[in-house]
Structures are given as structure tokens and as C-alpha cells.
XYZ file of C-alpha atoms in Angstrom:
710
model
C -88.195 -10.775 60.748
C -90.868 -8.673 63.742
C -88.544 -6.787 65.986
C -91.188 -6.071 68.086
C -91.287 -7.802 71.420
C -87.350 -6.870 71.663
C -87.704 -3.308 71.343
C -90.951 -3.070 73.622
C -89.977 -5.954 76.513
C -92.089 -5.529 80.021
C -89.090 -7.523 82.159
C -85.142 -7.494 81.162
C -82.366 -9.810 82.546
C -79.018 -8.901 82.528
C -77.562 -12.153 81.830
C -73.232 -11.919 83.242
C -74.624 -8.970 85.113
C -71.157 -8.201 87.822
C -69.132 -4.798 89.826
C -66.591 -5.101 87.403
C -67.731 -3.886 84.135
C -68.604 -1.489 83.375
C -71.200 -1.970 81.246
C -73.071 -3.664 83.156
C -73.038 -1.115 85.165
C -74.002 1.285 82.710
C -76.900 -0.850 81.176
C -78.290 -1.074 84.197
C -77.931 2.734 85.220
C -79.897 3.240 82.095
C -82.651 1.118 82.957
C -82.897 2.419 86.358
C -82.561 6.211 85.464
C -85.013 6.093 81.833
C -88.753 5.282 83.038
C -87.977 1.655 82.187
C -90.787 0.760 84.547
C -90.902 -3.457 84.692
C -88.439 -5.676 86.460
C -84.549 -5.573 86.121
C -83.374 -9.114 87.062
C -79.152 -9.535 87.535
C -78.275 -13.036 86.799
C -74.528 -13.517 87.946
C -73.545 -17.714 88.317
C -72.224 -16.591 92.375
C -75.341 -15.394 93.045
C -74.541 -13.200 96.026
C -75.378 -9.222 95.666
C -74.496 -7.296 92.467
C -75.131 -3.431 91.782
C -76.470 -3.216 95.170
C -79.219 -5.946 94.356
C -78.977 -9.884 95.178
C -78.062 -11.489 91.706
C -79.776 -15.181 89.970
C -77.290 -17.923 89.647
C -79.315 -18.629 86.566
C -82.487 -17.962 84.139
C -84.167 -20.425 85.036
C -84.096 -19.489 89.114
C -85.988 -16.117 88.375
C -89.967 -17.090 89.126
C -91.249 -14.263 86.663
C -91.337 -14.499 82.671
C -88.700 -12.975 81.261
C -88.795 -10.957 77.908
C -86.082 -9.594 76.431
C -82.082 -10.999 78.011
C -79.416 -8.805 77.748
C -76.160 -11.194 77.766
C -72.132 -10.294 78.569
C -71.116 -13.421 79.200
C -67.848 -14.646 78.000
C -67.861 -15.997 74.449
C -67.621 -19.213 74.229
C -70.583 -19.597 76.718
C -73.400 -17.175 75.047
C -74.815 -20.343 73.263
C -75.314 -21.830 76.811
C -77.232 -18.910 77.981
C -79.473 -18.869 74.415
C -80.294 -22.777 75.207
C -81.375 -22.217 78.366
C -83.587 -19.351 77.363
C -85.241 -21.175 74.676
C -86.253 -23.880 77.050
C -87.794 -20.896 79.470
C -89.634 -19.426 76.121
C -87.337 -16.410 76.211
C -87.295 -15.754 72.943
C -85.620 -12.072 72.816
C -81.695 -11.039 73.201
C -79.502 -8.509 72.725
C -76.129 -9.733 72.783
C -72.825 -7.678 73.884
C -70.505 -10.036 73.967
C -67.849 -9.630 71.418
C -65.470 -12.325 69.903
C -67.686 -13.357 67.340
C -67.563 -13.037 63.217
C -65.004 -10.168 63.722
C -62.933 -11.901 65.404
C -61.309 -14.154 63.259
C -62.930 -18.065 61.933
C -63.331 -19.483 65.146
C -65.408 -16.556 65.858
C -67.185 -16.915 62.976
C -68.417 -20.592 63.585
C -69.835 -19.576 66.800
C -71.788 -17.134 65.513
C -72.759 -19.415 62.610
C -73.116 -21.758 65.306
C -76.455 -19.346 67.648
C -77.350 -18.160 64.504
C -78.212 -21.491 63.356
C -80.174 -22.245 66.863
C -81.882 -19.362 66.693
C -82.852 -19.905 63.400
C -83.977 -22.983 64.217
C -85.894 -21.562 67.615
C -87.290 -18.798 66.285
C -85.131 -16.581 68.507
C -85.174 -13.111 68.002
C -80.997 -11.779 68.814
C -79.506 -8.128 68.161
C -76.141 -8.650 68.254
C -73.726 -10.278 69.079
C -71.175 -7.526 69.493
C -73.740 -4.762 69.676
C -74.735 -2.324 72.241
C -77.696 -2.762 72.733
C -80.110 -0.746 71.501
C -82.290 2.994 73.345
C -86.357 2.761 72.958
C -86.703 6.061 74.068
C -90.241 6.396 73.036
C -90.565 4.053 74.832
C -88.879 3.885 78.184
C -86.448 1.322 78.007
C -82.670 1.513 77.375
C -80.989 -1.825 77.069
C -77.519 -0.569 76.308
C -74.361 -0.833 76.975
C -72.653 3.358 77.124
C -73.499 5.754 79.538
C -76.592 8.093 77.638
C -75.402 11.314 77.850
C -78.184 13.548 79.038
C -80.573 14.862 78.474
C -82.215 11.802 76.301
C -83.863 14.445 74.061
C -86.923 12.162 73.226
C -88.539 12.790 69.355
C -88.695 10.936 66.289
C -85.619 9.979 64.671
C -85.165 6.509 64.455
C -81.159 5.760 64.392
C -79.622 2.838 62.939
C -76.254 1.817 63.902
C -73.212 -0.551 62.209
C -71.073 0.880 64.905
C -71.899 0.458 68.657
C -68.495 2.726 69.013
C -70.513 6.548 66.984
C -73.768 5.783 69.105
C -72.768 8.163 72.366
C -71.414 10.663 69.229
C -74.783 10.647 67.309
C -76.236 10.519 70.591
C -74.673 13.664 71.716
C -74.496 16.051 68.740
C -78.780 15.257 68.295
C -78.743 16.496 72.269
C -76.688 19.394 70.649
C -78.438 19.670 67.411
C -81.913 19.660 69.770
C -83.354 16.817 67.929
C -85.591 14.173 70.318
C -84.568 10.219 68.789
C -87.313 7.564 68.872
C -85.638 4.587 68.971
C -81.773 3.915 68.464
C -80.387 0.793 67.500
C -76.697 -0.201 67.659
C -76.307 -3.314 65.739
C -73.224 -5.197 66.147
C -72.540 -8.217 64.084
C -76.646 -8.039 62.468
C -76.119 -12.481 62.934
C -79.838 -12.641 62.803
C -81.604 -9.328 63.326
C -80.630 -6.800 60.141
C -80.341 -3.248 59.427
C -83.740 -4.070 57.487
C -85.599 -5.437 60.120
C -85.536 -2.305 62.347
C -85.625 0.271 59.249
C -89.015 -2.618 58.484
C -89.847 -1.790 62.561
C -89.555 1.831 62.229
C -91.523 2.637 58.441
C -94.546 1.045 60.884
C -93.178 2.885 64.838
C -95.557 5.577 64.808
C -93.338 7.662 67.648
C -91.170 7.694 64.322
C -90.736 10.041 61.444
C -87.567 9.847 60.348
C -84.843 6.948 59.982
C -81.406 7.380 60.085
C -78.574 5.137 59.450
C -75.221 4.698 59.373
C -73.995 2.102 57.202
C -70.687 0.433 56.724
C -72.391 -1.896 54.302
C -75.592 -2.917 52.216
C -75.691 -6.868 53.454
C -78.932 -7.406 51.161
C -79.675 -4.984 48.477
C -82.924 -6.320 47.644
C -84.019 -6.506 51.312
C -83.038 -2.577 51.162
C -84.675 -2.019 48.199
C -87.755 -3.528 49.621
C -87.384 -1.688 52.420
C -86.948 1.913 51.356
C -90.111 1.667 48.926
C -91.506 1.329 52.267
C -90.630 3.975 54.084
C -90.518 6.133 50.264
C -94.569 5.699 50.150
C -95.064 5.967 53.439
C -93.635 8.722 53.555
C -90.987 8.546 55.894
C -87.562 9.311 55.032
C -84.518 7.343 55.337
C -81.547 9.519 55.710
C -78.301 7.135 55.439
C -74.668 7.566 55.724
C -72.385 5.147 53.981
C -68.821 4.196 54.191
C -66.893 2.834 52.368
C -66.093 4.498 49.200
C -63.206 3.255 46.839
C -62.241 3.712 43.420
C -63.962 3.401 40.726
C -63.318 -0.421 39.367
C -64.188 -2.052 36.221
C -66.850 -5.240 36.215
C -66.025 -6.030 32.612
C -62.215 -5.521 30.234
C -63.913 -4.731 27.155
C -67.124 -2.566 27.863
C -66.424 0.644 28.222
C -69.577 1.046 30.688
C -66.880 -0.850 33.101
C -64.643 1.486 33.563
C -68.099 3.995 34.179
C -69.631 2.140 37.488
C -67.908 1.251 40.220
C -68.822 0.230 43.643
C -69.872 3.437 45.295
C -71.689 4.632 42.267
C -73.963 2.011 42.683
C -74.921 2.618 45.483
C -74.799 5.718 45.114
C -77.732 5.300 42.320
C -79.679 2.819 43.771
C -80.587 4.821 46.885
C -81.275 7.516 44.796
C -83.303 5.605 43.185
C -85.307 4.701 46.088
C -85.686 8.342 47.872
C -82.828 7.253 50.263
C -81.090 10.546 51.149
C -77.221 10.291 51.208
C -75.696 11.861 53.156
C -71.181 12.977 53.916
C -70.655 13.365 57.389
C -72.476 12.203 60.702
C -73.440 16.352 61.010
C -75.088 16.140 58.002
C -76.963 13.100 58.939
C -78.173 14.691 62.356
C -79.061 17.917 60.686
C -80.979 16.801 56.911
C -83.294 14.240 60.249
C -83.711 17.102 62.140
C -85.291 19.024 59.802
C -87.106 16.277 58.089
C -88.635 15.187 61.715
C -89.502 18.553 61.482
C -91.088 19.681 58.790
C -92.515 16.305 56.591
C -92.304 16.677 53.049
C -92.075 20.144 51.473
C -93.798 21.502 48.635
C -91.453 22.304 46.384
C -87.790 23.878 45.129
C -88.777 27.947 45.061
C -87.409 29.886 48.070
C -88.065 32.637 49.657
C -85.020 33.677 51.777
C -85.386 36.249 54.906
C -81.828 37.229 56.901
C -80.957 39.944 58.936
C -77.461 39.743 56.837
C -76.416 40.674 53.678
C -73.512 37.911 54.386
C -76.016 35.906 55.005
C -78.180 36.301 51.942
C -74.856 36.008 49.240
C -73.804 32.493 51.027
C -77.185 31.477 50.806
C -77.644 32.270 47.321
C -74.303 30.742 46.090
C -75.514 27.204 48.520
C -78.863 27.567 46.785
C -77.629 26.819 43.241
C -75.258 24.567 44.692
C -78.461 22.007 45.482
C -80.324 22.768 42.611
C -83.165 25.312 44.551
C -84.486 28.483 43.138
C -84.358 31.677 45.003
C -87.142 33.815 42.559
C -88.022 36.842 42.323
C -91.024 38.351 44.584
C -93.972 39.342 43.324
C -95.055 42.814 42.639
C -97.130 43.091 45.086
C -94.545 41.193 48.444
C -91.991 43.708 47.599
C -94.166 47.068 47.569
C -95.633 45.589 50.999
C -91.844 44.740 51.873
C -90.638 48.402 50.498
C -92.999 49.805 53.959
C -91.133 47.466 55.954
C -87.623 47.483 55.155
C -85.249 50.933 55.995
C -85.037 53.284 53.328
C -81.330 51.866 52.974
C -82.249 48.222 52.387
C -82.790 45.859 49.267
C -85.718 44.629 48.316
C -84.682 41.132 47.197
C -84.320 37.699 46.922
C -82.592 37.162 49.964
C -83.861 39.430 51.417
C -81.434 41.370 53.807
C -83.496 43.744 56.370
C -80.246 44.867 57.895
C -79.387 45.433 61.360
C -81.287 47.425 62.020
C -83.115 43.902 63.891
C -81.092 45.395 67.432
C -83.317 48.769 66.516
C -87.146 47.220 65.511
C -87.134 43.918 67.307
C -90.715 43.028 65.277
C -88.932 43.688 61.978
C -87.521 40.292 60.857
C -91.393 38.846 62.359
C -93.236 41.497 60.054
C -90.805 40.839 56.842
C -90.852 36.976 57.223
C -94.591 37.357 57.838
C -95.015 39.045 54.459
C -92.397 36.964 52.005
C -94.751 33.909 53.484
C -97.519 35.025 51.719
C -96.152 35.836 48.198
C -97.569 33.896 46.292
C -95.009 31.994 43.991
C -93.264 31.213 46.853
C -93.032 27.449 47.941
C -91.103 27.674 50.923
C -89.093 29.966 52.898
C -85.621 29.814 55.162
C -84.987 32.097 57.755
C -82.150 33.221 59.480
C -82.235 32.778 63.070
C -81.784 30.237 66.443
C -82.246 30.202 69.900
C -80.467 32.161 72.123
C -77.629 31.346 74.134
C -77.403 32.832 77.351
C -80.301 33.727 79.368
C -80.669 37.271 80.588
C -81.651 38.063 84.572
C -84.936 39.093 82.861
C -86.349 35.934 80.136
C -89.445 37.087 79.838
C -89.047 39.533 77.154
C -86.981 37.134 75.069
C -89.395 34.550 75.269
C -92.542 36.503 74.269
C -90.183 37.673 71.733
C -89.441 34.051 70.274
C -93.131 32.989 71.053
C -94.087 35.424 68.495
C -91.832 34.032 65.839
C -92.896 31.076 66.651
C -97.141 31.602 66.084
C -96.398 33.675 62.881
C -94.104 30.504 62.096
C -97.184 28.323 62.415
C -99.563 29.852 61.181
C -97.436 30.798 58.204
C -99.622 29.202 54.220
C -96.118 27.982 54.013
C -93.435 25.603 55.312
C -90.533 28.068 57.226
C -87.259 26.532 58.222
C -85.079 27.934 60.473
C -81.545 28.196 60.186
C -79.153 29.513 62.035
C -75.161 30.996 60.397
C -72.867 28.657 61.865
C -72.724 25.238 63.526
C -72.882 25.814 67.246
C -74.249 23.956 69.976
C -77.947 25.076 71.413
C -77.674 25.810 74.654
C -79.854 24.565 77.725
C -81.570 28.402 77.496
C -82.112 27.952 74.408
C -83.968 24.272 74.657
C -85.992 25.978 77.137
C -86.947 28.633 75.270
C -87.941 26.042 72.083
C -89.515 24.076 73.986
C -91.759 27.008 75.892
C -92.415 29.301 73.207
C -92.722 26.759 70.246
C -90.009 27.922 67.863
C -89.102 25.507 66.037
C -86.425 23.371 64.744
C -83.058 24.821 63.608
C -80.745 23.944 61.315
C -77.045 24.048 62.475
C -74.685 26.832 59.911
C -75.962 27.687 56.514
C -73.516 25.005 54.702
C -75.591 22.176 56.774
C -78.746 23.631 56.652
C -78.717 24.166 52.725
C -77.140 20.684 52.318
C -80.337 19.243 54.340
C -83.036 21.737 52.969
C -81.250 20.698 49.301
C -82.197 16.831 50.142
C -85.543 17.045 52.312
C -86.780 18.721 48.359
C -85.465 16.260 46.353
C -86.850 13.103 48.898
C -89.978 15.273 48.594
C -89.974 15.006 45.181
C -89.369 11.109 45.356
C -91.823 10.849 47.407
C -94.123 12.158 45.365
C -93.515 10.345 42.095
C -93.987 7.463 44.570
C -97.194 8.639 45.211
C -98.572 8.729 41.790
C -96.684 5.682 40.205
C -93.388 6.889 39.082
C -91.174 5.111 40.550
C -88.539 2.599 39.008
C -90.909 0.512 36.811
C -91.412 -3.004 36.798
C -89.604 -5.620 34.224
C -90.884 -5.108 31.058
C -91.136 -6.811 28.219
C -89.109 -6.290 24.794
C -91.098 -7.027 21.431
C -88.861 -7.847 18.661
C -89.301 -7.485 14.561
C -91.972 -10.845 14.211
C -94.036 -8.893 17.299
C -93.240 -11.243 20.291
C -91.870 -10.598 23.168
C -87.576 -11.528 23.223
C -86.435 -13.055 26.443
C -83.960 -15.387 26.947
C -80.164 -16.226 26.820
C -79.391 -16.896 23.143
C -77.572 -20.236 22.302
C -73.614 -19.812 22.087
C -73.752 -16.937 24.655
C -70.138 -17.377 26.063
C -67.065 -14.960 25.763
C -67.604 -11.704 23.922
C -69.914 -10.522 20.447
C -68.663 -7.978 18.370
C -70.635 -5.587 16.520
C -71.721 -7.900 13.539
C -73.515 -10.180 16.170
C -74.747 -7.397 18.832
C -76.144 -5.677 16.463
C -77.643 -8.469 14.882
C -79.360 -9.652 18.240
C -80.971 -6.050 19.047
C -82.064 -5.744 15.765
C -83.299 -8.640 16.038
C -85.971 -7.714 19.151
C -87.309 -4.421 17.568
C -84.215 -1.967 18.434
C -83.170 0.930 16.564
C -79.577 -0.129 14.740
C -77.769 1.538 12.003
C -78.566 -1.535 8.569
C -75.448 -3.021 7.705
C -73.735 -5.857 6.215
C -70.585 -8.266 6.537
C -68.978 -8.372 3.520
C -66.595 -11.463 2.533
C -64.356 -10.056 -0.187
C -63.674 -6.170 -1.223
C -65.805 -7.211 -4.468
C -68.601 -7.884 -1.769
C -67.751 -4.537 0.022
C -68.064 -3.075 -3.040
C -71.767 -4.229 -3.817
C -73.163 -3.449 0.347
C -71.850 0.345 -0.143
C -73.478 0.388 -4.158
C -76.779 -0.866 -2.041
C -76.532 1.447 1.423
C -75.135 4.345 -0.922
C -71.481 6.515 -0.544
C -70.662 7.701 2.040
C -70.185 4.245 4.074
C -68.760 3.188 7.179
C -66.019 -0.173 7.387
C -65.876 -1.576 9.887
C -63.612 -4.532 11.221
C -66.021 -8.034 12.427
C -64.274 -10.676 14.383
C -65.225 -12.756 17.568
C -63.926 -11.222 20.916
C -62.901 -7.853 18.873
C -63.682 -5.272 21.116
C -62.205 -1.584 20.636
C -62.160 -1.287 16.996
C -60.504 1.610 16.849
C -58.210 0.811 18.922
C -56.700 -1.489 16.053
C -56.550 0.700 13.457
C -60.329 -1.468 12.228
C -62.624 1.318 11.638
C -62.693 3.652 7.846
C -65.237 6.226 7.767
C -66.860 8.115 5.398
C -66.052 6.188 1.908
C -67.204 7.546 -0.718
C -66.543 5.662 -3.930
C -65.109 1.959 -5.007
C -61.738 2.924 -4.572
C -61.799 4.390 -1.202
C -64.305 1.416 -0.760
C -61.236 -1.550 -1.795
C -58.707 0.495 -0.550
C -59.818 0.734 2.952
C -60.997 -3.153 2.892
C -57.392 -4.586 2.102
C -56.400 -2.106 4.983
C -58.931 -3.001 8.098
C -58.357 -6.784 7.271
C -54.717 -6.268 7.488
C -55.495 -4.399 10.957
C -57.633 -7.408 11.997
C -56.229 -10.107 11.932
C -52.774 -8.991 13.470
C -55.831 -9.694 16.120
C -58.177 -11.876 15.058
C -56.955 -14.236 11.878
C -60.520 -14.807 10.713
C -61.670 -10.845 10.540
C -63.521 -10.086 8.499
C -65.735 -6.881 7.513
C -68.927 -4.848 8.027
C -70.224 -2.353 5.478
C -72.291 0.519 7.120
C -74.259 3.873 5.726
C -72.350 6.684 7.152
C -74.636 8.628 9.440
C -73.309 12.543 10.085
C -74.286 15.421 13.165
C -76.477 14.830 15.691
C -75.246 13.980 19.239
C -73.288 10.811 20.553
C -74.283 9.187 23.937
C -73.609 6.088 25.335
C -75.615 3.898 26.968
C -74.632 0.581 28.390
C -75.572 -1.930 31.041
C -73.164 -4.135 33.335
C -74.139 -6.126 36.166
C -72.490 -5.338 39.305
C -72.321 -8.405 42.064
C -73.948 -6.650 44.963
C -76.624 -4.948 43.033
C -77.357 -6.648 39.578
C -77.222 -5.044 36.183
C -77.392 -1.571 35.841
C -77.722 1.062 33.636
C -75.084 3.653 32.495
C -75.993 6.394 30.227
C -74.038 9.374 29.291
C -71.842 10.959 26.645
C -70.445 8.816 24.150
C -67.518 8.481 20.924
C -64.319 7.734 21.722
C -63.551 10.200 24.732
C -66.789 8.332 26.954
C -64.105 7.528 29.585
C -62.288 10.403 29.805
C -65.172 11.915 29.864
C -66.664 10.122 31.993
C -69.880 12.595 32.063
C -72.582 9.109 32.582
C -75.554 9.084 35.325
C -76.310 5.629 36.685
C -79.705 3.265 37.192
C -80.186 0.623 38.830
C -82.600 -1.673 37.126
C -85.958 -1.783 36.471
C -86.127 1.391 34.779
C -89.022 3.228 32.718
C -88.786 6.189 30.283
C -89.074 8.333 33.159
C -86.320 7.776 34.785
C -84.478 7.691 32.088
C -85.142 11.352 31.635
C -84.029 11.920 34.983
C -80.986 10.169 34.528
C -80.117 12.823 31.290
C -80.716 15.610 33.114
C -78.102 14.460 35.656
C -75.310 14.954 32.536
C -72.872 17.322 32.757
C -73.794 18.147 29.409
C -77.432 17.729 29.098
C -77.247 21.316 27.385
C -76.350 19.774 24.346
C -79.530 17.352 23.888
C -81.644 20.815 24.624
C -79.470 21.965 21.274
C -77.257 24.124 22.959
C -74.891 26.546 19.763
C -77.983 25.996 17.118
C -77.779 22.625 16.827
C -80.752 20.563 16.825
C -82.655 19.457 19.647
C -83.057 15.895 20.580
C -87.082 14.296 21.266
C -85.623 13.379 24.832
C -89.064 11.530 25.612
C -87.560 9.067 21.846
C -84.369 8.933 23.551
C -85.758 7.878 26.748
C -87.901 5.153 25.173
C -85.121 3.596 23.335
C -82.902 3.614 26.134
C -85.925 2.226 28.141
C -86.010 -0.250 25.639
C -82.411 -1.440 25.686
C -82.662 -1.734 29.437
C -85.426 -4.119 29.620
C -83.666 -5.884 26.511
C -80.556 -6.857 28.997
C -82.687 -7.802 31.773
C -84.656 -10.301 28.991
C -81.471 -11.965 28.263
C -80.831 -14.009 31.655
C -78.183 -14.194 34.481
C -75.455 -15.127 31.928
C -75.142 -11.319 30.424
C -72.304 -9.534 31.614
C -72.500 -6.392 29.971
C -74.094 -4.560 27.124
C -73.426 -1.712 25.219
C -74.217 0.635 22.476
C -71.624 3.167 21.784
C -72.485 5.254 20.018
C -76.283 5.813 20.362
C -76.614 8.549 17.939
C -79.352 11.176 18.388
C -80.459 13.216 15.705
C -83.908 15.023 16.651
C -86.154 12.419 17.206
C -84.322 9.231 15.163
C -81.971 7.394 17.345
C -80.221 4.828 16.139
C -77.216 2.224 17.859
C -73.570 3.077 15.499
C -72.311 -0.354 17.443
C -72.681 -2.635 19.948
C -70.748 -5.166 22.164
C -71.877 -7.981 24.245
C -70.166 -9.708 27.039
C -70.887 -12.630 28.488
C -70.152 -14.204 31.893
C -68.501 -17.037 31.955
C -69.845 -20.154 33.187
C -69.247 -21.493 36.707
C -65.725 -23.286 36.929
């Protein structure tokens, strides 16, 4: 839905305007004091004088066209206002009124009624139960709460699924000198949704960064679409998504289900889409402010210039947390800095120019100029901040900050500025920034490093999107016959244990350890001798999931007598749970690294891949990375690099390193195969997926199908 007209009206009617309502008073005051130049009509069923001006008794009485109706009437009267407005050709509405879906069944019925009427008549409605919006870029402010002064105009678009937090967000943005282009309080989203507004902001020339406060993601497919648009357009989305829940199992059979929780899937989806997820309102604004000031950053090699040794150590610790690199300065840089920094200082990265800055006011600036020229640095962090208190003669202060601003503007690499701690930028500080061009200052080392790490990761995702390295399309899985495998197989219901699941994987051309079923001891021995000793015996039965839990696995069998004994033990253990259980014989595999590759269906986001360290300890170690499908091999490689145990794949302690390209290709093939199985798939798990150098082989598999609709 296009919301261009909603956010850019030339005339506004306040319907339900009354001196008794603080919302009414604030909305009119906001429009009158923040630059709206069009007519504002007041509508009250009694007419008379409202807020010191004549009021019309209805929309129909207004003699000129109305582009936007701001509706503040009682709940039961809202639909009547919409019907009257639709007849008059009014297409856009902000409904402040509450008492709809958030208030129970009757309210939900009324909300459905107005949403249906809006769809039938092509109306654009923001709300209900929302405070409206502040289009600071266009001086349009139909917003029902007082707007903190001054309203700073800038390039951060803010979309909130919370009306009550809007004033706090505005206040904190002001405190950090971050200007907004648009702020929208969404309300119940009965018609206009978060994704509609994000779509608008992606195309809005006044907006460089989109900041979201999300209680829920109502439509994951639409969210994914607009997030990809934003990433490709170079407009970062920074999101504070609340409602983290405990990990929940989507299927009792697969280990994967225990690894995939609702919030973990949202985390994975946002990471893939290039959405920066933050954990606080402070990080939401500080990160947005940074990216609005810098745009994409060229790399993660950071040079640090500070006047504090203690701050240097804090920055070094936090940079490591965020995956930022602080490389040694080049020899030429060290030589030049040695002639700038006092003899009692140490030339290294991070660079502490020492407290001598209080004696030599040019010291910090000269050091900054030298570090920005270092060929091994992608960007520079400068520890500084605007002055807080105006001196009797501000001219020297302004001159000093103007010189710093000039150096920063002329730097060959981006320079980001961070203060020691999170404090408000004062009115004098804003004046200095405004008059000298001194750049945006991130509030505090903690939040500043969080923001910088996020900005660097977003910049890498943006570059991948531009070069075609984003999420892959749905790939066909080629079976052994050379044709594309796809569709739900016959008899797809319940749990398919290893003997059926592995056969399905093998038919699709995926690497699976050879196996044979054995109906008796003699058949088991014959199969073992065909494979060659040692071998493995496993219980095989429909619906039998974790075989080792019931004593249904025997490893390292080295001769016929051991196979016969193992056959009797496995069958006895398995038939206590499944009367028709048989035995599966496989060659023993040794060495290598055991991984898990599983796909489970999330109720909101669909099929989700978990890849991590596998074997019997998977739920204890819980070392897995998640991705929402589809994925390509490049995305799988990035997922593998996120594992705490990633060093094992590199050949830790003299072990053979894994061929990560081969692993990524196989896991991407498993994911594509899972997608090809259709909507009946609940989960598919390979555990372990054994990796030995370039050989990647599934040693066990489990498939769970969704129950048919009742």
C-alpha cells in the first residue's frame, strides 16, 4: 500500500476536536508550531469555538478539500466518520481512538469492520490506537503527544509499534543530536503496516536510515521483501525487536527442534536480511545516528586515537567483542607519530596521545591526521565530544572544533567520533556542531563500539547484496538419475527413521553412508562381510527416533560372532518399543568431525536450517548457527564461521582440516532438498554428518512429516 499521500497532506481536519482533550490540544499545537502551512479544520458535532477557532459540525461542512482526517471520536463513531469521509473523497486517515482489537472481542469486531470498509473503499488508515506521525522533513506533524523541543530534523526514519515510547525515543534522539525525517506510531496496523511505512522510507530521499521498534513481525514474507529492498538501496534498518522467548521445540523427534526457538529464528532472519538487531532504545538511536552520518563503512580495520590510556584499553576489549580489528600502524605512521606524541607516550593502536592535549591543543588533531593516512586502516575512531558549557568567549572553542571538523572532512577514510560515556549533548554542544560542522558523536564507548560493530557488519552485508552474494534462490536437487527431485513422497506421514530417511536422501544424490537391512543374524553377517569389518548395527523401525537412547546401536563390530550377538541385543532392545523392528548394517566410519545439519519448520518464517557440532552431545553443546531458507553455499560457510567450535573445522590440534567448500555445498544441498519436499515436511535432520577432509557423509537421518489437517 502506498502511503505517500498519508504522510504529505496539504490540508488536515481534526475530527473530534475539543478543549477537553489533551490529544486534541497537542495535535493542533504541534501542527501550528512545527511549520505546517496548510489549513487545519476543526470538527466538533456541537460546532462553536474550539481551541479559540470556529469548528465545523461535520466533515461535510468544510468548504474546501481535505487530504487527511485525524480522528479522535469515540470508538463506536469511527466507522461513521470513515463513511462520511469516503463520500467526500477523503482517502487518508489517522485514527487515534482506542478500544479496538487491543480491548477484546467486541473491539476486534469493530476493527475488522473498519478494516474491511477501508479495503472496499481504498482508504489509507494509520491506527487505530496510534498517536499519528511526525513528518519532520515536510513539516507535517499530526501527532497526539507533545513534541519535545527542539524538533531536530534529520535523516533517521523511526517506525514504532508503541505509542507510549515515541516521546522517549524523540527525547533521546534530541539528547544525542540525532534528527528524524519521519516518526510514525503504528497503533493496531489494521490497514497501514510497518512494512508499508518501511517501503515508503526506502524511497524517501529525506531518509538515510530506518529505525524500528517491533513487538511483532506480522508478515515475515513482506518484512523480508522490504528489508531486501532497503539493503540493496543502501538504507540500513536498525531494529529493536522485543518479546524474546525461551527456546521452544517445534518437533519432539529431531534434535534440531530443541535448537530452534522463535527468537533465534528472528535473529537468523534479520542477520540474513542485513537488518541490524539491537537490544536497547539507546543502541537503536545511537546506531541509527552513526549510519545516518557515515553510510556504508569500507572495512573492519580500525585505527583509534584517544587522549586516554584507560579508554584505549576499554576500546581494545570491546573491539574484540565486536569482531573489529585494531591492526598495528605501518612503520611510516609510527615514525611520524613518534614526532607528535610526547616522549612518555607509546605509539601503538589504540593510540593514547596522553593528557598533554591540555597543553598542546593541536596534539589530538595532528595525531588524527597521521593515523587517517595509514594504508592499513579502513576507518578511524576518535575519542572526543562537543563541549557542554559555553565559555565567556566561545570563539576559541569554535575555532578548535572547526579545525577538527575540517581534518575529519578531509580524511581519506571515515572518522567516527565517540564520547567516553553516554551523556546528553547540550544546547551549546549542538550549536558548536551546527556552526563548525563537527560530526555526529556516538554516546559512550560501550554503545559506540556496539554501533560501530553493527555498522561494519551491515556494510559487509550491503556489499554482498550489491555483488549478488545475498540469499540464494530455490535450487533444484539432482537425484542419482540426473533428474530434479521434488515433491512430497508417497506415504509421507509420521516419523521416518533412518532406513527410510537415508534412502530418500540417497535417491536425491546426497552423500549417505551405505547400509543394508537385515532380517536375521545370517543376513546381518553377510552384509557385514560385504562392507568389510568393522561395522555398525542399528535398530530400524517406523517411528523409532533416537536409537542410542534405547540401546539400539552397536559400534565397532569386528567379526561374525560380534555381529550375531549385537543383532540379538539390538532387536531385543528395539522390539520393546517397536514390535516389528529390524536391523540396519553399515560400515564403521572413524575419525573426522561430527556435525548436525537439520531443517525444521518455523510456524512464522518457514523452513529453517540449523548447522552445528553434532553427535550425541548436540543438545548439551548447543553450538549451532541458524539460517532461514533458502540459502546458498556462501551463506552456509558464513554460518559455519559463527560456531564456537569453528576452529575444529580448521584442523585444531593437528587434526585434518575440513574442506569447508565441500561441507557448505553438501549442507546447501540438504537445505534445498528439504525445500523440495513440500509443505508436509516438519523436520529433516542429519546427525551426525561426518566430515573427514573433503569427504562429507550422512551417518544417520530422521524425517518428521506434519500431521494431516484435522
